[in-house]
Coordinates of C-alpha atoms in Angstrom, one line a residue:
M893 CA 13.4 -9.9 4.7
N894 CA 16.1 -12.4 5.5
F895 CA 18.2 -12.8 2.3
E896 CA 20.2 -15.8 3.8
T897 CA 17.1 -17.9 4.6
G898 CA 14.8 -16.4 1.9
T899 CA 12.1 -15.8 4.5
T900 CA 9.9 -12.7 4.5
T901 CA 7.4 -11.2 6.9
S902 CA 5.1 -8.4 5.9
T903 CA 2.9 -5.8 7.7
E904 CA 0.5 -3.5 5.9
A905 CA -1.7 -0.6 6.6
S906 CA -4.1 1.4 4.4
T907 CA -6.5 4.3 4.5
A908 CA -10.1 4.2 3.7
E909 CA -11.1 4.7 0.1
L910 CA -10.6 8.4 -0.9
P911 CA -12.5 10.2 -3.7
L912 CA -10.4 11.2 -6.7
S913 CA -10.7 15.0 -6.9
N914 CA -8.7 18.2 -7.1
A915 CA -9.5 19.1 -3.5
V916 CA -6.6 19.5 -1.1
R917 CA -6.6 16.8 1.5
P918 CA -4.9 16.8 4.9
A919 CA -1.9 14.5 5.2
E920 CA -2.5 10.9 6.0
A921 CA -0.4 9.1 8.7
L922 CA -0.2 5.3 8.8
Q923 CA 1.3 3.5 11.8
L924 CA 3.1 0.2 11.4
V925 CA 4.6 -1.7 14.3
R926 CA 7.3 -3.8 12.8
A927 CA 11.0 -3.8 13.6
A928 CA 13.6 -5.8 11.6
A929 CA 15.6 -8.3 13.6
A930 CA 19.4 -8.0 13.5
D931 CA 19.7 -10.5 10.6
E932 CA 16.9 -9.0 8.6
S933 CA 16.5 -6.1 6.1
L934 CA 13.6 -3.8 6.4
I935 CA 12.0 -2.6 3.1
V936 CA 9.3 0.0 3.2
A937 CA 7.1 0.5 0.1
V938 CA 4.1 2.9 -0.5
G939 CA 1.5 2.1 -3.1
V940 CA -1.6 3.6 -4.7
D941 CA -4.4 1.5 -6.0
F942 CA -7.4 2.8 -8.0
F943 CA -10.9 1.5 -7.6
Q944 CA -14.3 2.2 -9.1
Q945 CA -17.4 2.4 -7.0
M946 CA -20.5 0.6 -8.2
N947 CA -23.7 0.1 -6.1
G948 CA -21.9 1.2 -3.0
K949 CA -19.0 -1.3 -3.3
F950 CA -15.5 -0.6 -4.4
Y951 CA -14.0 -2.8 -7.1
P952 CA -10.3 -2.7 -8.4
L953 CA -9.9 -1.5 -11.9
N954 CA -9.3 -4.3 -14.5
S955 CA -6.2 -2.5 -15.7
N956 CA -3.3 -2.1 -13.2
A957 CA -1.7 0.5 -15.6
Y958 CA -2.5 3.4 -13.2
N959 CA -1.6 1.7 -9.9
A960 CA 1.8 2.7 -8.4
L961 CA 4.3 1.3 -6.0
S962 CA 7.5 2.8 -4.8
V963 CA 10.2 1.6 -2.3
V964 CA 10.7 4.6 0.0
A965 CA 13.2 3.2 2.6
V966 CA 15.6 0.3 3.0
A967 CA 17.3 -0.4 6.4

């Protein structure tokens, strides 16, 4: 994000859909190749979206009340 010009560039990565259960899962690692230029700030956020599966397809829930997003790093 360049605060002087107001321009932004984004990069994202995600896992496959994971079942909601009490089972312990191995850690997930996501790789992003994005470096901030000297005049840019780098903001890293992690989010969780919930979907429901119907007829083999995943659909986002109508309510976003359970989705979460958090800024985890600023450089």
